[in-house]
mmCIF file of C-alpha atoms in Angstrom:
data_model
loop_
_atom_site.group_PDB
_atom_site.id
_atom_site.type_symbol
_atom_site.label_atom_id
_atom_site.label_comp_id
_atom_site.label_asym_id
_atom_site.label_seq_id
_atom_site.Cartn_x
_atom_site.Cartn_y
_atom_site.Cartn_z
ATOM 1 C CA MET A 1 13.447 -10.398 -7.964
ATOM 2 C CA ARG A 2 16.535 -8.420 -6.920
ATOM 3 C CA SER A 3 14.540 -6.842 -4.096
ATOM 4 C CA ILE A 4 13.486 -10.261 -2.779
ATOM 5 C CA ILE A 5 17.096 -11.479 -2.697
ATOM 6 C CA GLY A 6 18.090 -8.255 -0.967
ATOM 7 C CA PHE A 7 15.447 -8.626 1.761
ATOM 8 C CA TRP A 8 16.321 -12.262 2.503
ATOM 9 C CA GLY A 9 20.047 -11.509 2.442
ATOM 10 C CA VAL A 10 19.650 -8.671 4.928
ATOM 11 C CA PHE A 11 17.495 -10.897 7.165
ATOM 12 C CA VAL A 12 20.173 -13.606 7.423
ATOM 13 C CA PHE A 13 22.863 -10.977 8.042
ATOM 14 C CA LEU A 14 20.845 -9.242 10.783
ATOM 15 C CA VAL A 15 19.965 -12.484 12.574
ATOM 16 C CA ILE A 16 23.665 -13.310 12.908
ATOM 17 C CA THR A 17 24.749 -9.814 13.952
ATOM 18 C CA SER A 18 21.826 -9.293 16.383
ATOM 19 C CA ILE A 19 22.858 -12.462 18.260
ATOM 20 C CA LEU A 20 26.490 -11.333 18.384
ATOM 21 C CA ALA A 21 25.645 -7.753 19.363
ATOM 22 C CA LYS A 22 22.806 -8.445 21.850
ATOM 23 C CA SER A 23 21.043 -5.439 20.335
ATOM 24 C CA ALA A 24 17.336 -4.583 20.538
ATOM 25 C CA VAL A 25 17.739 -2.388 17.462
ATOM 26 C CA LEU A 26 19.187 -5.212 15.369
ATOM 27 C CA ILE A 27 16.609 -7.736 16.617
ATOM 28 C CA SER A 28 13.835 -5.286 15.718
ATOM 29 C CA GLU A 29 15.379 -4.786 12.289
ATOM 30 C CA ALA A 30 15.734 -8.570 11.797
ATOM 31 C CA ILE A 31 12.062 -9.183 12.660
ATOM 32 C CA HIS A 32 11.035 -6.360 10.417
ATOM 33 C CA VAL A 33 13.037 -7.456 7.389
ATOM 34 C CA PHE A 34 11.913 -11.096 7.792
ATOM 35 C CA LEU A 35 8.260 -10.059 7.595
ATOM 36 C CA ASP A 36 9.088 -7.739 4.706
ATOM 37 C CA ALA A 37 10.909 -10.503 2.814
ATOM 38 C CA LEU A 38 7.984 -12.870 3.319
ATOM 39 C CA ILE A 39 5.297 -10.470 2.155
ATOM 40 C CA VAL A 40 7.330 -9.036 -0.742
ATOM 41 C CA SER A 41 7.904 -12.569 -2.010
ATOM 42 C CA LEU A 42 4.136 -13.145 -1.929
ATOM 43 C CA SER A 43 3.549 -9.795 -3.642
ATOM 44 C CA PHE A 44 5.656 -10.779 -6.651
ATOM 45 C CA TYR A 45 3.642 -13.996 -6.924
ATOM 46 C CA PHE A 46 0.369 -12.023 -6.831
ATOM 47 C CA LEU A 47 1.596 -9.750 -9.627
ATOM 48 C CA LYS A 48 1.718 -12.733 -11.962
ATOM 49 C CA LEU A 49 -1.992 -13.407 -11.396
ATOM 50 C CA VAL A 50 -3.666 -9.980 -11.531
ATOM 51 C CA ASN A 51 -4.280 -9.829 -15.292
ATOM 52 C CA LYS A 52 -5.890 -13.262 -15.549
ATOM 53 C CA VAL A 53 -9.501 -12.742 -16.659
ATOM 54 C CA ASN A 54 -12.126 -15.457 -16.991
ATOM 55 C CA SER A 55 -15.912 -15.775 -16.953
ATOM 56 C CA TYR A 56 -15.945 -15.657 -13.148
ATOM 57 C CA TYR A 57 -13.283 -13.013 -12.442
ATOM 58 C CA THR A 58 -14.496 -10.554 -15.063
ATOM 59 C CA TYR A 59 -12.331 -7.695 -13.780
ATOM 60 C CA GLY A 60 -9.304 -9.953 -13.537
ATOM 61 C CA LEU A 61 -7.589 -10.533 -10.201
ATOM 62 C CA HIS A 62 -6.559 -6.925 -9.661
ATOM 63 C CA ARG A 63 -8.084 -6.921 -6.185
ATOM 64 C CA LEU A 64 -5.133 -9.145 -5.209
ATOM 65 C CA GLU A 65 -3.032 -5.984 -5.449
ATOM 66 C CA VAL A 66 -5.115 -4.363 -2.732
ATOM 67 C CA ILE A 67 -5.232 -7.491 -0.555
ATOM 68 C CA SER A 68 -1.459 -7.848 -0.866
ATOM 69 C CA SER A 69 -0.901 -4.188 0.003
ATOM 70 C CA LEU A 70 -3.234 -4.400 3.005
ATOM 71 C CA LEU A 71 -1.372 -7.497 4.150
ATOM 72 C CA ASN A 72 1.906 -5.633 3.639
ATOM 73 C CA VAL A 73 1.118 -2.771 5.988
ATOM 74 C CA SER A 74 -0.579 -5.088 8.498
ATOM 75 C CA ILE A 75 2.611 -7.143 8.686
ATOM 76 C CA ILE A 76 4.715 -4.004 9.202
ATOM 77 C CA ILE A 77 2.479 -2.874 12.075
ATOM 78 C CA LEU A 78 2.461 -6.349 13.656
ATOM 79 C CA GLY A 79 6.224 -6.678 13.328
ATOM 80 C CA SER A 80 6.697 -3.237 14.865
ATOM 81 C CA ILE A 81 4.561 -4.150 17.876
ATOM 82 C CA ILE A 82 6.622 -7.321 18.433
ATOM 83 C CA GLY A 83 9.784 -5.234 18.203
ATOM 84 C CA VAL A 84 8.468 -2.776 20.792
ATOM 85 C CA ILE A 85 7.852 -5.644 23.235
ATOM 86 C CA ILE A 86 11.424 -6.896 22.727
ATOM 87 C CA SER A 87 12.794 -3.388 23.249
ATOM 88 C CA VAL A 88 10.866 -3.024 26.536
ATOM 89 C CA ILE A 89 12.385 -6.306 27.763
ATOM 90 C CA TYR A 90 15.879 -5.129 26.836
ATOM 91 C CA LEU A 91 15.341 -1.788 28.577
ATOM 92 C CA MET A 92 13.984 -3.389 31.755
ATOM 93 C CA MET A 93 16.795 -5.966 31.923
ATOM 94 C CA GLY A 94 19.477 -3.392 31.189
ATOM 95 C CA ILE A 95 21.092 -5.513 28.480
ATOM 96 C CA LYS A 96 24.157 -3.848 26.954
ATOM 97 C CA ASP A 97 24.798 -4.235 23.256
ATOM 98 C CA ASP A 98 27.984 -4.057 21.223
ATOM 99 C CA PRO A 99 27.669 -0.627 19.553
ATOM 100 C CA PHE A 100 30.320 -1.373 16.917
ATOM 101 C CA TYR A 101 28.249 -4.327 15.679
ATOM 102 C CA VAL A 102 25.114 -2.144 15.686
ATOM 103 C CA LEU A 103 26.826 0.592 13.660
ATOM 104 C CA PHE A 104 28.447 -1.853 11.227
ATOM 105 C CA ALA A 105 25.416 -4.111 10.734
ATOM 106 C CA SER A 106 22.962 -1.238 10.226
ATOM 107 C CA LEU A 107 25.120 0.496 7.616
ATOM 108 C CA ILE A 108 25.820 -2.728 5.711
ATOM 109 C CA SER A 109 22.085 -3.631 5.747
ATOM 110 C CA ALA A 110 21.181 -0.185 4.401
ATOM 111 C CA LEU A 111 23.716 -0.546 1.587
ATOM 112 C CA ILE A 112 22.583 -4.067 0.635
ATOM 113 C CA LEU A 113 18.927 -3.081 0.450
ATOM 114 C CA SER A 114 19.650 0.186 -1.396
ATOM 115 C CA PHE A 115 21.661 -1.568 -4.126
ATOM 116 C CA SER A 116 19.126 -4.390 -4.471
ATOM 117 C CA HIS A 117 16.201 -1.969 -4.889
ATOM 118 C CA GLU A 118 14.715 -1.964 -8.409
ATOM 119 C CA HIS A 119 12.852 1.391 -8.230
ATOM 120 C CA GLU A 120 9.400 -0.077 -8.844
ATOM 121 C CA GLU A 121 6.968 1.760 -11.103
ATOM 122 C CA LYS A 122 4.219 4.020 -9.819
ATOM 123 C CA GLY A 123 0.521 3.378 -10.367
ATOM 124 C CA ASN A 124 0.619 -0.136 -8.980
ATOM 125 C CA SER A 125 -0.253 -0.618 -5.315
ATOM 126 C CA VAL A 126 1.799 -3.815 -4.902
ATOM 127 C CA LYS A 127 4.949 -2.324 -6.376
ATOM 128 C CA GLU A 128 4.478 0.948 -4.521
ATOM 129 C CA SER A 129 4.078 -0.951 -1.250
ATOM 130 C CA ILE A 130 7.392 -2.709 -1.988
ATOM 131 C CA ASN A 131 8.917 0.753 -2.419
ATOM 132 C CA VAL A 132 7.516 1.690 0.987
ATOM 133 C CA HIS A 133 9.141 -1.396 2.522
ATOM 134 C CA VAL A 134 12.549 -0.644 1.040
ATOM 135 C CA ILE A 135 12.550 3.059 1.902
ATOM 136 C CA SER A 136 11.255 2.561 5.444
ATOM 137 C CA ASP A 137 13.757 -0.237 6.104
ATOM 138 C CA VAL A 138 16.734 1.769 4.828
ATOM 139 C CA LEU A 139 15.696 4.715 7.034
ATOM 140 C CA SER A 140 15.421 2.412 10.051
ATOM 141 C CA TYR A 141 18.942 1.084 9.378
ATOM 142 C CA VAL A 142 20.294 4.630 9.239
ATOM 143 C CA LEU A 143 18.689 5.332 12.615
ATOM 144 C CA GLY A 144 20.131 2.067 13.941
ATOM 145 C CA ALA A 145 23.604 3.148 12.820
ATOM 146 C CA LEU A 146 23.073 6.490 14.568
ATOM 147 C CA ALA A 147 22.177 4.633 17.780
ATOM 148 C CA GLY A 148 25.419 2.646 17.591
ATOM 149 C CA PHE A 149 27.436 5.795 16.936
ATOM 150 C CA LEU A 150 25.882 7.638 19.907
ATOM 151 C CA ILE A 151 26.575 4.686 22.228
ATOM 152 C CA ILE A 152 30.225 4.651 21.125
ATOM 153 C CA LEU A 153 30.384 8.413 21.646
ATOM 154 C CA THR A 154 28.623 8.621 25.034
ATOM 155 C CA GLY A 155 28.701 5.121 26.532
ATOM 156 C CA TYR A 156 24.944 5.443 27.167
ATOM 157 C CA TYR A 157 23.671 1.952 26.236
ATOM 158 C CA GLN A 158 20.018 2.891 26.674
ATOM 159 C CA PHE A 159 20.243 4.536 23.258
ATOM 160 C CA ASP A 160 19.799 1.040 21.736
ATOM 161 C CA PRO A 161 16.240 0.307 23.003
ATOM 162 C CA ILE A 162 15.324 4.011 22.817
ATOM 163 C CA PHE A 163 16.173 4.146 19.105
ATOM 164 C CA SER A 164 14.349 0.860 18.647
ATOM 165 C CA PHE A 165 11.217 2.562 20.042
ATOM 166 C CA ILE A 166 11.708 5.506 17.675
ATOM 167 C CA ILE A 167 12.170 3.292 14.621
ATOM 168 C CA LEU A 168 9.211 1.038 15.400
ATOM 169 C CA GLY A 169 6.904 3.864 16.473
ATOM 170 C CA THR A 170 7.635 5.700 13.226
ATOM 171 C CA MET A 171 6.844 2.551 11.227
ATOM 172 C CA ILE A 172 3.485 2.118 12.955
ATOM 173 C CA ILE A 173 2.440 5.762 12.477
ATOM 174 C CA TYR A 174 3.686 5.955 8.871
ATOM 175 C CA ASN A 175 1.959 2.775 7.740
ATOM 176 C CA PHE A 176 -1.359 3.291 9.495
ATOM 177 C CA LYS A 177 -2.573 5.720 6.830
ATOM 178 C CA TYR A 178 -1.898 3.095 4.149
ATOM 179 C CA PHE A 179 -3.798 0.515 6.202
ATOM 180 C CA ASN A 180 -6.891 2.762 6.245
ATOM 181 C CA THR A 181 -6.583 3.473 2.518
ATOM 182 C CA TYR A 182 -6.464 -0.189 1.484
ATOM 183 C CA LEU A 183 -9.202 -1.100 3.965
ATOM 184 C CA ASP A 184 -11.457 1.532 2.359
ATOM 185 C CA ILE A 185 -10.881 -0.113 -1.036
ATOM 186 C CA ILE A 186 -11.763 -3.560 0.329
ATOM 187 C CA MET A 187 -14.940 -2.041 1.851
ATOM 188 C CA GLU A 188 -15.764 -0.520 -1.594
ATOM 189 C CA LYS A 189 -15.799 3.025 -0.259
ATOM 190 C CA SER A 190 -16.173 5.582 -3.044
ATOM 191 C CA PRO A 191 -12.901 7.481 -3.561
ATOM 192 C CA ILE A 192 -14.944 10.511 -4.618
ATOM 193 C CA ASP A 193 -17.959 12.287 -3.154
ATOM 194 C CA THR A 194 -20.693 11.036 -5.511
ATOM 195 C CA LYS A 195 -22.667 14.249 -4.906
ATOM 196 C CA ARG A 196 -19.904 16.134 -6.740
ATOM 197 C CA ILE A 197 -20.156 13.704 -9.654
ATOM 198 C CA GLU A 198 -23.928 14.092 -9.740
ATOM 199 C CA ASP A 199 -23.611 17.896 -9.879
ATOM 200 C CA ASP A 200 -21.110 17.699 -12.758
ATOM 201 C CA LEU A 201 -23.173 15.216 -14.769
ATOM 202 C CA LYS A 202 -26.425 17.158 -14.431
ATOM 203 C CA SER A 203 -25.185 19.503 -17.156
ATOM 204 C CA VAL A 204 -25.422 16.512 -19.511
ATOM 205 C CA PHE A 205 -28.056 14.342 -17.817
ATOM 206 C CA PRO A 206 -30.371 16.422 -15.576
ATOM 207 C CA LYS A 207 -32.003 13.299 -14.133
ATOM 208 C CA VAL A 208 -28.931 11.244 -13.278
ATOM 209 C CA HIS A 209 -29.228 9.225 -10.052
ATOM 210 C CA HIS A 210 -28.094 6.035 -8.273
ATOM 211 C CA ILE A 211 -24.398 6.820 -8.788
ATOM 212 C CA HIS A 212 -21.971 4.213 -7.449
ATOM 213 C CA VAL A 213 -18.183 4.468 -7.610
ATOM 214 C CA TRP A 214 -15.596 2.027 -6.288
ATOM 215 C CA ILE A 215 -11.996 0.968 -6.830
ATOM 216 C CA ILE A 216 -10.927 -2.459 -8.084
ATOM 217 C CA CYS A 217 -7.272 -1.483 -7.584
ATOM 218 C CA ASP A 218 -5.291 1.768 -7.721
ATOM 219 C CA HIS A 219 -5.419 2.011 -11.523
ATOM 220 C CA TYR A 220 -8.958 0.656 -12.071
ATOM 221 C CA LYS A 221 -11.871 2.883 -10.959
ATOM 222 C CA VAL A 222 -15.417 1.835 -11.802
ATOM 223 C CA ALA A 223 -18.701 3.758 -11.875
ATOM 224 C CA THR A 224 -22.328 2.855 -12.528
ATOM 225 C CA LEU A 225 -25.168 5.349 -12.900
ATOM 226 C CA HIS A 226 -28.863 5.432 -13.766
ATOM 227 C CA ILE A 227 -30.243 8.103 -16.087
ATOM 228 C CA GLU A 228 -33.860 8.988 -16.769
ATOM 229 C CA GLU A 229 -34.266 10.242 -20.330
ATOM 230 C CA ASP A 230 -36.918 11.333 -22.782
ATOM 231 C CA PRO A 231 -38.263 8.146 -24.452
ATOM 232 C CA ASN A 232 -38.299 9.935 -27.824
ATOM 233 C CA ILE A 233 -34.574 10.698 -27.879
ATOM 234 C CA THR A 234 -32.596 8.891 -30.569
ATOM 235 C CA LEU A 235 -29.948 6.301 -29.799
ATOM 236 C CA LYS A 236 -27.338 8.471 -31.540
ATOM 237 C CA GLU A 237 -28.183 11.423 -29.280
ATOM 238 C CA LEU A 238 -27.954 9.203 -26.187
ATOM 239 C CA ASP A 239 -24.614 7.865 -27.329
ATOM 240 C CA ASP A 240 -23.210 11.353 -27.853
ATOM 241 C CA LYS A 241 -24.304 12.438 -24.383
ATOM 242 C CA ARG A 242 -22.893 9.254 -22.862
ATOM 243 C CA GLU A 243 -19.501 10.002 -24.405
ATOM 244 C CA VAL A 244 -19.528 13.472 -22.864
ATOM 245 C CA ALA A 245 -20.354 11.982 -19.444
ATOM 246 C CA GLU A 246 -17.585 9.399 -19.760
ATOM 247 C CA LYS A 247 -15.105 12.136 -20.688
ATOM 248 C CA ILE A 248 -16.028 14.096 -17.553
ATOM 249 C CA LEU A 249 -15.639 11.020 -15.354
ATOM 250 C CA SER A 250 -12.343 10.049 -16.954
ATOM 251 C CA GLU A 251 -10.616 13.433 -17.112
ATOM 252 C CA LYS A 252 -11.841 14.893 -13.823
ATOM 253 C CA TYR A 253 -12.074 11.808 -11.606
ATOM 254 C CA GLY A 254 -9.845 9.189 -13.257
ATOM 255 C CA ILE A 255 -12.743 6.719 -13.674
ATOM 256 C CA ASN A 256 -11.886 4.368 -16.529
ATOM 257 C CA HIS A 257 -14.851 1.955 -16.594
ATOM 258 C CA VAL A 258 -18.403 3.367 -16.727
ATOM 259 C CA THR A 259 -21.718 1.521 -16.997
ATOM 260 C CA VAL A 260 -24.829 3.589 -17.761
ATOM 261 C CA GLN A 261 -28.395 2.346 -17.349
ATOM 262 C CA PHE A 262 -30.980 4.456 -19.193
ATOM 263 C CA GLU A 263 -34.556 4.606 -17.920
ATOM 264 C CA SER A 264 -37.822 6.069 -19.123
ATOM 265 C CA LYS A 265 -41.020 6.882 -17.268
ATOM 266 C CA ARG A 266 -43.041 6.133 -20.390
ATOM 267 C CA THR A 267 -45.340 3.115 -19.882
ATOM 268 C CA ASP A 268 -47.037 2.733 -23.289
#
């Protein structure tokens, strides 16, 4: 909750100072933190729902974590593109900012967001994406302060839109890898080469096949596999071998939910 208050507080502060300073950097930062505040607020709401399991959502609503994270990075990229357009307009029109406002506002925004950050836990895509927002925003404010300082030092006002380009371009590049990662999860891409899994399991089940692996969310990996076995094998022997297979999948690949379908070629 502290992070949400911090984001919204910084947004209001930057809107006021960007108007006073006529700064492309501060406008870019204001757009950015508004989108961050909006999506982080939604993320906290999603976190309250993920563990709700019923007869329809049998894995719970953990996929909301992935959807929220994908929305997070999409918003960052969209906001960065809008900021780039604003910076181009400022550069073409030769608008001069007030560098003292830029320096002051950027440093204060960095401090507010740093002190409001709650150091979210790892292993949760929503909370880690909030960490990404906070860290990336603080870094952008530091760069904004540097732009203001250089303008004061040199009188070269083009540093304002130039640094805006640098900040926004970095955001787009940095977040694009996360976009691809979360999109792969939505598309149910296997996080592991299933051929490797097949090779490892053949030491236990020589006739393993039809292996499918996908991710519900960052901490919930699922696998299903078909195994052809001798029809005369006992249930106890099958169960022992299954436990060995599950141990391999868990310890080596981090798969924590495995469904095994046994098959036999026997027809009588």
